[in-house]
Short mmCIF file of C-alpha atoms and ligand atoms in Angstrom, two decimals:
data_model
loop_
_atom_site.label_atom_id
_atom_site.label_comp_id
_atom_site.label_asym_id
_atom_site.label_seq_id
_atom_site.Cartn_x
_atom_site.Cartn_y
_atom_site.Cartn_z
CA UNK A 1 -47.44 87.86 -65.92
CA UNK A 2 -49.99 86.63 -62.88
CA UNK A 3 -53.39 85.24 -64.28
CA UNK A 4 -55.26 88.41 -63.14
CA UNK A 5 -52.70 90.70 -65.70
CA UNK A 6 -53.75 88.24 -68.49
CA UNK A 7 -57.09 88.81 -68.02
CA UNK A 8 -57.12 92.48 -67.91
CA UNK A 9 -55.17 92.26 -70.96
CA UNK A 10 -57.11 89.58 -72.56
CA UNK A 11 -60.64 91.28 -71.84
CA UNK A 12 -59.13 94.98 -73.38
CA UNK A 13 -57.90 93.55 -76.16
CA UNK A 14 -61.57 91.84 -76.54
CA UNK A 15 -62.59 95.73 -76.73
CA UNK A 16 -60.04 96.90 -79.74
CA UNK A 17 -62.80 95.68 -82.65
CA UNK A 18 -63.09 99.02 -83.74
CA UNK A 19 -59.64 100.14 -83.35
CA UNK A 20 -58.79 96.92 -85.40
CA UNK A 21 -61.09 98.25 -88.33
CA UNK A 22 -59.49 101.89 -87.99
CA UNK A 23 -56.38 100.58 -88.23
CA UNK A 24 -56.53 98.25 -91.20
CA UNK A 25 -58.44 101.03 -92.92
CA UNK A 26 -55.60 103.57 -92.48
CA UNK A 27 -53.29 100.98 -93.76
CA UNK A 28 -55.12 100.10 -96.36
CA UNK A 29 -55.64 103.36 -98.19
CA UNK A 30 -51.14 103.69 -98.45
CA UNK A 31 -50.63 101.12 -101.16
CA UNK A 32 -47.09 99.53 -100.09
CA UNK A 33 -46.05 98.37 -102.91
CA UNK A 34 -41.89 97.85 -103.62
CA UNK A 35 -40.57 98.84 -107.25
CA UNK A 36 -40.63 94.88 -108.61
CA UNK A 37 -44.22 95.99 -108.38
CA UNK A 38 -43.85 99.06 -109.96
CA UNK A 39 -44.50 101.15 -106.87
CA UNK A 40 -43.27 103.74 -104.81
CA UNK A 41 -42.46 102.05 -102.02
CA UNK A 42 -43.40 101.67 -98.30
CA UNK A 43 -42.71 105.41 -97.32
CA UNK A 44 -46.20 106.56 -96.65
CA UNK A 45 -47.36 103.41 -94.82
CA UNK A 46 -43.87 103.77 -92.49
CA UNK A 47 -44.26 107.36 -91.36
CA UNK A 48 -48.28 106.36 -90.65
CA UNK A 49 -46.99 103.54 -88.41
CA UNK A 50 -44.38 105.49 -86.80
CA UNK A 51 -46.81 107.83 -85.38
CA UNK A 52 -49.18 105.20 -83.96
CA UNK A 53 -46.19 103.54 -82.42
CA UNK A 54 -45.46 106.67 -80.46
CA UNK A 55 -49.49 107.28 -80.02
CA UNK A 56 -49.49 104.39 -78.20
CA UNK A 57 -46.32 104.50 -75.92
CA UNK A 58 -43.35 103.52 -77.74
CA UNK A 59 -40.48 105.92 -76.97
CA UNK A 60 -37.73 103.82 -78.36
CA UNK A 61 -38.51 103.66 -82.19
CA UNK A 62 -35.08 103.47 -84.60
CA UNK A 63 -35.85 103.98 -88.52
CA UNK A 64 -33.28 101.85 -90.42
CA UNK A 65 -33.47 103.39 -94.35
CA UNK A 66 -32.46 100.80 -96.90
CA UNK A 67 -30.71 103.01 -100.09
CA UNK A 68 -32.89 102.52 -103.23
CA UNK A 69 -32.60 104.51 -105.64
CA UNK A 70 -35.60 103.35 -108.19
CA UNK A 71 -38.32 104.58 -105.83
CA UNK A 72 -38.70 108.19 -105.29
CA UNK A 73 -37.71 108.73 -101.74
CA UNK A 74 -34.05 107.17 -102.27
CA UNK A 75 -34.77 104.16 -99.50
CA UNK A 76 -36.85 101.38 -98.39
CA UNK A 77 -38.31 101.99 -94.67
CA UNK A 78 -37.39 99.81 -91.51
CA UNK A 79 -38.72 100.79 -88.37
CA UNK A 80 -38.09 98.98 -84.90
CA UNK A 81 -39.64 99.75 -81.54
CA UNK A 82 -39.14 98.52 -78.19
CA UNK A 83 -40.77 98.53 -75.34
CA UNK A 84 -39.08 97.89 -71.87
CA UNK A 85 -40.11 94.79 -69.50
CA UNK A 86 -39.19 94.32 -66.17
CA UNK A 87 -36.56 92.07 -66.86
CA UNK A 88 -34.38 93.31 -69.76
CA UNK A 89 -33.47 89.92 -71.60
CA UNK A 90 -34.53 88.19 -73.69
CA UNK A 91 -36.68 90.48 -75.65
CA UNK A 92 -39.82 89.16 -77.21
CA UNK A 93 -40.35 90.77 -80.77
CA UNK A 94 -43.18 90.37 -83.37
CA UNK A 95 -42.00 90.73 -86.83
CA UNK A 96 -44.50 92.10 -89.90
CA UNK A 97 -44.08 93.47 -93.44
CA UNK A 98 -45.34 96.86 -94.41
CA UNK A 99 -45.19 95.94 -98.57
CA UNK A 100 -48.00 93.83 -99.83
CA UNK A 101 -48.83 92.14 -103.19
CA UNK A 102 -50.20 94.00 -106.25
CA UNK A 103 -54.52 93.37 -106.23
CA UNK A 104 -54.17 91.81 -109.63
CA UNK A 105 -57.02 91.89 -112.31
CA UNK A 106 -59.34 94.62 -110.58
CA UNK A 107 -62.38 93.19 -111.99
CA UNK A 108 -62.33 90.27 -109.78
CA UNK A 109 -62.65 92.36 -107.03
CA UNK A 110 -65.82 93.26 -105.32
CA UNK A 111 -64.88 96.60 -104.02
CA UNK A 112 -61.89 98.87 -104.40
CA UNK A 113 -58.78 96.59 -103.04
CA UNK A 114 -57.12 100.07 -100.94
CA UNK A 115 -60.78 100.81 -99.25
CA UNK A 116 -61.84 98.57 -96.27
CA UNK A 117 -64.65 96.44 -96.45
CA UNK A 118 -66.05 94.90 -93.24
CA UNK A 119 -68.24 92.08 -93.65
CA UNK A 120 -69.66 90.38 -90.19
CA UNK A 121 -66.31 89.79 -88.66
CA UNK A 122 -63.76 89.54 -91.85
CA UNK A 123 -61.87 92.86 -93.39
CA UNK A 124 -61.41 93.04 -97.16
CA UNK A 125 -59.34 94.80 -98.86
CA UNK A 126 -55.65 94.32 -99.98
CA UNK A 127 -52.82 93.23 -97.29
CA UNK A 128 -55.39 93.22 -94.44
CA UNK A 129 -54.38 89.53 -94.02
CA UNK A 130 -51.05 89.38 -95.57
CA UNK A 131 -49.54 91.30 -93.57
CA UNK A 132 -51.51 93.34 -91.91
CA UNK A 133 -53.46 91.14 -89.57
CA UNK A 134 -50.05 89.88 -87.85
CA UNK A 135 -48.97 93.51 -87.63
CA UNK A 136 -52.16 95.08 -86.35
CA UNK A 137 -52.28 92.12 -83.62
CA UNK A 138 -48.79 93.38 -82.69
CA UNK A 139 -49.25 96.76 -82.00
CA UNK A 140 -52.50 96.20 -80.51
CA UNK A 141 -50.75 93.74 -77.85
CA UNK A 142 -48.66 97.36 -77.22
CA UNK A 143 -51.11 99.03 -76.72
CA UNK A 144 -53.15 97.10 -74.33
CA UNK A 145 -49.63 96.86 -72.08
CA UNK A 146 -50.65 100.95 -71.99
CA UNK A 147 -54.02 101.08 -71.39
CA UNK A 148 -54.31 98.06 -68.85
CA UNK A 149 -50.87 99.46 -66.85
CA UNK A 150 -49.50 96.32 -67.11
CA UNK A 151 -45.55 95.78 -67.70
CA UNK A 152 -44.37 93.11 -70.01
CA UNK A 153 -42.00 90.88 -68.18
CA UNK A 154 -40.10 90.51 -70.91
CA UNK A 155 -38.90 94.27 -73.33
CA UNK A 156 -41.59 93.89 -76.32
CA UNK A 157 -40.48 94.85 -79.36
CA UNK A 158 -42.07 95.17 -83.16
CA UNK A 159 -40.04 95.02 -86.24
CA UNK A 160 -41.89 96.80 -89.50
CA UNK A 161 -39.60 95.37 -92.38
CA UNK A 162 -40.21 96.70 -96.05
CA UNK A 163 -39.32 94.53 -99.27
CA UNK A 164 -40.70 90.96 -97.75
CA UNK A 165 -42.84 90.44 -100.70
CA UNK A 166 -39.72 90.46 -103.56
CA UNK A 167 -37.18 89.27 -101.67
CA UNK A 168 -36.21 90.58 -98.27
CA UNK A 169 -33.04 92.68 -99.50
CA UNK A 170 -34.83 96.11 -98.17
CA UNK A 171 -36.47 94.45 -95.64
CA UNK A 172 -34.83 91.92 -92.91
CA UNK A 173 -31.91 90.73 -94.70
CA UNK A 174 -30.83 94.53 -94.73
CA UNK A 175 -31.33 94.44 -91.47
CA UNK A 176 -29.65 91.34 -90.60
CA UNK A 177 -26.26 92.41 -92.42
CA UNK A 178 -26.48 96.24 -91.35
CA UNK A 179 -27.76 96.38 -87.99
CA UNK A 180 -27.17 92.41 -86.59
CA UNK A 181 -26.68 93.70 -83.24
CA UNK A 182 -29.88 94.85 -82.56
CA UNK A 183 -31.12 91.25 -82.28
CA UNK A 184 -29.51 88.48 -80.10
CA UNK A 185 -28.99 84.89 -80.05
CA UNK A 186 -31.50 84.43 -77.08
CA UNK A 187 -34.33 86.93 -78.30
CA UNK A 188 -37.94 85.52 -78.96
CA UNK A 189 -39.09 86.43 -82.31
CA UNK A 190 -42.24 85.54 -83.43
CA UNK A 191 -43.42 86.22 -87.10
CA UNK A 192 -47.37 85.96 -87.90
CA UNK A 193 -47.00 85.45 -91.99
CA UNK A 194 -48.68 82.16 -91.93
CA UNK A 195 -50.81 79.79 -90.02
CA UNK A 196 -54.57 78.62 -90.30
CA UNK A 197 -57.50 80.38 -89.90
CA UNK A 198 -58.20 79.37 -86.19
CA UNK A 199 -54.68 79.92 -85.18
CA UNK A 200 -53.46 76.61 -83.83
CA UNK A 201 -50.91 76.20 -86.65
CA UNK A 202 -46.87 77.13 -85.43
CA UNK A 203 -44.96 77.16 -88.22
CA UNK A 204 -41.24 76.29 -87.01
CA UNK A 205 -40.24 75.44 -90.26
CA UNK A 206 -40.04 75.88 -94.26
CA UNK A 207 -38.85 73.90 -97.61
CA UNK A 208 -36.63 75.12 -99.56
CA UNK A 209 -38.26 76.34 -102.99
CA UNK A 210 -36.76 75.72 -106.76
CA UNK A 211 -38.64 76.64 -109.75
CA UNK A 212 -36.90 75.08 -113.07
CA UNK A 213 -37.69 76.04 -116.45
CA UNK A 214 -36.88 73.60 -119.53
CA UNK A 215 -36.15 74.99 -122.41
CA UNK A 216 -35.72 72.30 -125.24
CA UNK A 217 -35.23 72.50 -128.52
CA UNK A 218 -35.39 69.73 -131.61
CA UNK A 219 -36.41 70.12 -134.71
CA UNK A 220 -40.22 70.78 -136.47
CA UNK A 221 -41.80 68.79 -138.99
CA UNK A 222 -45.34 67.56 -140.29
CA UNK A 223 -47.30 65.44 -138.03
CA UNK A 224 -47.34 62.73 -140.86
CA UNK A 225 -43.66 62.85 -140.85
CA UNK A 226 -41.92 62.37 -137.05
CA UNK A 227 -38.47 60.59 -138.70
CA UNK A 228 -37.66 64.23 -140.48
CA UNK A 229 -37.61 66.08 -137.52
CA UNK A 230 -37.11 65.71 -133.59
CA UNK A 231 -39.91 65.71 -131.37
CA UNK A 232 -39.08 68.30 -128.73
CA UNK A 233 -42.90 68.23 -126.38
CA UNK A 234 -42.22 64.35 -126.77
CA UNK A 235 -38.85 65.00 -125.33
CA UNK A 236 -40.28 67.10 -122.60
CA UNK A 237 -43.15 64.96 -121.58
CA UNK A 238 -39.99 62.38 -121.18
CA UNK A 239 -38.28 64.33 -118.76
CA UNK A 240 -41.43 65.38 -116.82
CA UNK A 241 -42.04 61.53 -116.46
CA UNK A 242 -38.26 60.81 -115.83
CA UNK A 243 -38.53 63.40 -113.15
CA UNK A 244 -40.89 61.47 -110.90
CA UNK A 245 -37.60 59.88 -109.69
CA UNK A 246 -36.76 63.02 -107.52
CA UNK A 247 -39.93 61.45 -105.31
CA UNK A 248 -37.30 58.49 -104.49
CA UNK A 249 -33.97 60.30 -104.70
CA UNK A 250 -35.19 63.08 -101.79
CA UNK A 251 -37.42 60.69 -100.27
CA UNK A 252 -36.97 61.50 -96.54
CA UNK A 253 -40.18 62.60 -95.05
CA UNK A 254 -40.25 64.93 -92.14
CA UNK A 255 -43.76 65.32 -90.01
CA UNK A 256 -42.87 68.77 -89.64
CA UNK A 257 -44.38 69.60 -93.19
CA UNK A 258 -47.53 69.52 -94.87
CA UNK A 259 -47.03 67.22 -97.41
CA UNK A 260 -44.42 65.49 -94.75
CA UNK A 261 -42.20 64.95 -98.36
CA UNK A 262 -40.25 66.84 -100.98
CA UNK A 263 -42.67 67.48 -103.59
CA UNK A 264 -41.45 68.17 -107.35
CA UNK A 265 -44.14 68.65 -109.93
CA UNK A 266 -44.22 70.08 -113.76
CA UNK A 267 -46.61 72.80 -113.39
CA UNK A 268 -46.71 75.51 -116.70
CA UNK A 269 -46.28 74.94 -120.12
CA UNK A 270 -46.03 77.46 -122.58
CA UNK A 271 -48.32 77.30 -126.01
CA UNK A 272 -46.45 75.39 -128.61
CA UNK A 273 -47.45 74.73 -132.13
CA UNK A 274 -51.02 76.14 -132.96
CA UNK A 275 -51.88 73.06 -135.04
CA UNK A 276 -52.22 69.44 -134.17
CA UNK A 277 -50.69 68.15 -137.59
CA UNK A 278 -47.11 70.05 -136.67
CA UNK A 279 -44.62 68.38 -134.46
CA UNK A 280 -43.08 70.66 -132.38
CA UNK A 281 -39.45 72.05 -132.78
CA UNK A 282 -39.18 73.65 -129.43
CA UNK A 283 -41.05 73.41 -125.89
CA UNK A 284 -41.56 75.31 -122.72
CA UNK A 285 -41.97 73.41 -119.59
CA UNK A 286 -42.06 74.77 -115.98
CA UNK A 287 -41.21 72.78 -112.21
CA UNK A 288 -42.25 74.00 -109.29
CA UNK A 289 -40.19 71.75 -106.88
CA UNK A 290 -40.49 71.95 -103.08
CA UNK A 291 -37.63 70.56 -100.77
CA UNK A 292 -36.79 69.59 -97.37
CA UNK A 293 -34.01 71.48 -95.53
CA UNK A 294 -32.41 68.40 -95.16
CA UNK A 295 -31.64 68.34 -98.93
CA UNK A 296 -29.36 70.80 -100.73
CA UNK A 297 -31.15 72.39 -104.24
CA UNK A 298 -27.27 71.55 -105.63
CA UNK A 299 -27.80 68.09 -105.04
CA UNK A 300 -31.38 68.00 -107.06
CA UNK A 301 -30.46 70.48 -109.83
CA UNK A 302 -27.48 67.75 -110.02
CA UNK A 303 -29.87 64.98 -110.35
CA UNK A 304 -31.92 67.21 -112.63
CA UNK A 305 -28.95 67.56 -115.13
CA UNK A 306 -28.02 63.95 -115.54
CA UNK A 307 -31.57 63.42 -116.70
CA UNK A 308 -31.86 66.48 -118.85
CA UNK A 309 -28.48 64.62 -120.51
CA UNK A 310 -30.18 61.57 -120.94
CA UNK A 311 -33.10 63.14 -122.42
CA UNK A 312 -31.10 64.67 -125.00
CA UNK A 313 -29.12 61.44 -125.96
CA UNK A 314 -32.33 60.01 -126.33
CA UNK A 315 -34.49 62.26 -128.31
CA UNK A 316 -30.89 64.53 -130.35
CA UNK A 317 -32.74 67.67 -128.89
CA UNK A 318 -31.02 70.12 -126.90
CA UNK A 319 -32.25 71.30 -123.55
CA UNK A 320 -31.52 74.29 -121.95
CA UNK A 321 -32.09 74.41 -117.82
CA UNK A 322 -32.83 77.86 -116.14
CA UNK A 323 -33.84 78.29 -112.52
CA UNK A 324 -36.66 81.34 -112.23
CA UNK A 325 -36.79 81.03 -108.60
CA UNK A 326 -34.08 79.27 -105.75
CA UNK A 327 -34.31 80.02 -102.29
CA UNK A 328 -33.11 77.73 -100.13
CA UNK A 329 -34.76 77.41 -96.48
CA UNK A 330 -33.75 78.24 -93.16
CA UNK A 331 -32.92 75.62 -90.90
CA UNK A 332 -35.63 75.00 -88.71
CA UNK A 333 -36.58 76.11 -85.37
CA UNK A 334 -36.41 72.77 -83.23
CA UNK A 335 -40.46 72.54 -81.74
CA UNK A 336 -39.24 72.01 -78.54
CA UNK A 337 -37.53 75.87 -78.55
CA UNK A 338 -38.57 78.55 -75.99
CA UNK A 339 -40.44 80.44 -78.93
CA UNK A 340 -42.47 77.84 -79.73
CA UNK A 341 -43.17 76.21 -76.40
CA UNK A 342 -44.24 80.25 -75.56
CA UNK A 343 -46.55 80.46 -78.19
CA UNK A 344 -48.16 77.24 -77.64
CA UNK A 345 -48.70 78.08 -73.78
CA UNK A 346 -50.41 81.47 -75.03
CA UNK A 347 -52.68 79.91 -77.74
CA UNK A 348 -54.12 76.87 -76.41
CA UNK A 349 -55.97 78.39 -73.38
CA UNK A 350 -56.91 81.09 -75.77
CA UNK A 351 -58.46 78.64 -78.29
CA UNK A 352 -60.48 76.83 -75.77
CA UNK A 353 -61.74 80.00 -74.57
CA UNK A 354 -63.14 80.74 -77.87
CA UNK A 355 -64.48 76.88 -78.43
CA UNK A 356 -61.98 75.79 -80.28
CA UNK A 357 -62.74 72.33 -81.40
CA UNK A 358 -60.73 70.19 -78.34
CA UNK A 359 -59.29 67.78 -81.39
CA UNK A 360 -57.70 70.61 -83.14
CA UNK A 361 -56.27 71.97 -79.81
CA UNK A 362 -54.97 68.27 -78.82
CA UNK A 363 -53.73 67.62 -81.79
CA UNK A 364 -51.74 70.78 -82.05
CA UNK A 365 -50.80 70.56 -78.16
CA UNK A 366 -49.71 67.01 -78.26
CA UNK A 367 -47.72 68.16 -81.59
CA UNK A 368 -45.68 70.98 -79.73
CA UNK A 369 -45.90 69.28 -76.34
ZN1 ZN B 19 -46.63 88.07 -95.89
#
């Protein structure tokens, strides 16, 4: 696009405040929430955003139903739009989530989470950040293509996944394995489900995420007594100690990340023992581990084991391992790609537009330079 078609776009999408606030309040009031979180699912929120997206010029919008059968309408919503550029590859799409997280203990709210608060420039209420700021950014960007006249140079396409909250299976990954050809290798797909609050952060890259649970069991007795029975917290605060090895085992650090490092920390424990003259037959202790793509979770639930063995020699308890969460990471997007260089290009000149400190600019230009 020439400089004077960025600025025309630029200066209308400076004029969408209200439309913004519209927006996140129509989204707001259709609770998305998938059946993990006992709700109904992303139905009314989809058929809402399906009618904007033809409102505002999309004529190519595919619905792509994922079958499940525990909410009431029988599938979880997909819906992708396109909208042509002048050249027709690669195709630049912005990926969002309809499904947001539950609003938790109500009376820590200050308002009702599904009704839109606006407060000077922030909007409150429940998935107006997560994900509905990225999404409403995207069809805005749509719409200003329409109401400036402007053609993308590139087709511009939005992707409204369900399910991204619980794990993707109704959402992208349904996508992925049922419909893999309406994406290709070269495309340009940009999701906005993280970053910083002034926008300079491009995330190219995630850790892989274990949770552990130890489960260990010895034997209770009175606290005035520890030879008659086997100390199974003492046990455990063993292993948590032992497990500060991981640090050096996965020790490769990668300036990709904040923390540049694996990170593997105990995090809950569950109530033992009510009394502090009772030692403890069993114990409860959580890890929330974080790791590097370069590592495989095999290879740390591996080291994990031969310590949970030696634990047990040491202290005759038994200890049983369970793994709540495991996802292991994507491999990154290299910095240096076309999608990120893009995105940099767009942001910085944006940023210092809008007085964005010139450190935090530098910093984040010389870091995707
Ligand atoms: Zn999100």
């Amino acid at each position: 696009m020439d400089r004077n078609a960025i600025e025309k776009m630029v200066k209308t999408i400076d004029g969408y405040r209200d439309e913004v606030i519209r927006l996140q309040t129509e989204l707001c009031k259709r609770p998305a929430l998938g059946p993990d979180n006992d709700g109904d699912g992303e139905i009314e929120k989809a058929e809402f955003l399906k009618d904007y997206l033809a409102a505002i010029g999309f004529s190519d919008i595919q619905q792509y139903n994922a079958p499940d059968k525990r909410v009431p309408s029988g599938y979880r919503p997909n819906i992708v739009a396109l909208l042509p550029g002048r050249r027709k590859s690669p195709r630049v799409w912005i990926m969002t989530h309809t499904d947001v997280v539950p609003p938790g203990d109500l009376g820590k709210w200050t308002g009702d989470p599904w009704v839109v608060r606006v407060d000077g420039d922030k909007v409150i209420g429940r998935g107006t950040e997560d994900n509905q700021q990225g999404m409403v950014s995207s069809l805005l960007a749509a719409r200003a293509f329409r109401d400036t006249g402007v053609k993308p140079n590139l087709p511009y396409g939005v992707i409204l996944c369900a399910d991204e909250e619980t794990g993707n299976e109704y959402g992208v990954r349904y996508l992925l394995d049922k419909h893999k050809s309406l994406f290709s290798k070269d495309d340009l797909i940009i999701i906005p489900d993280a970053g910083d609050h002034r926008g300079t952060m491009i995330e190219v890259a995630e850790k892989s995420i274990l949770w552990m649970r130890f489960h260990t069991r010895g034997k209770q007795t009175h606290g005035s007594t520890p030879d008659k029975g086997r100390n199974a917290h003492k046990a455990a605060c063993y292993l948590a100690t032992r497990m500060e090895t991981l640090y050096g085992k996965f020790k490769k650090r990668d300036p990709l990340f904040d923390p540049p490092i694996s990170t593997f920390e105990p995090t809950k424990k569950e109530a033992n023992v009510p009394n502090v003259n009772t030692i403890p037959g069993e114990d409860v202790l959580f890890f929330d581990c974080r790791v590097l793509p370069d590592y495989k979770l095999s290879a740390v639930k591996k080291a994990v084991r031969v310590m949970v063995r030696e634990t047990e020699k040491r202290y005759g308890v038994k200890i049983a391992v369970e793994y709540p969460q495991m996802e292991t990471a994507a491999p990154p997007t290299p910095p240096d790609a076309p999608v990120a260089t893009a995105i940099a290009r767009a942001v910085f000149p944006l940023g210092r537009r809008d007085g964005l400190p010139e450190s935090a600019a530098g910093r984040a230009a010389r870091r995707w330079a």
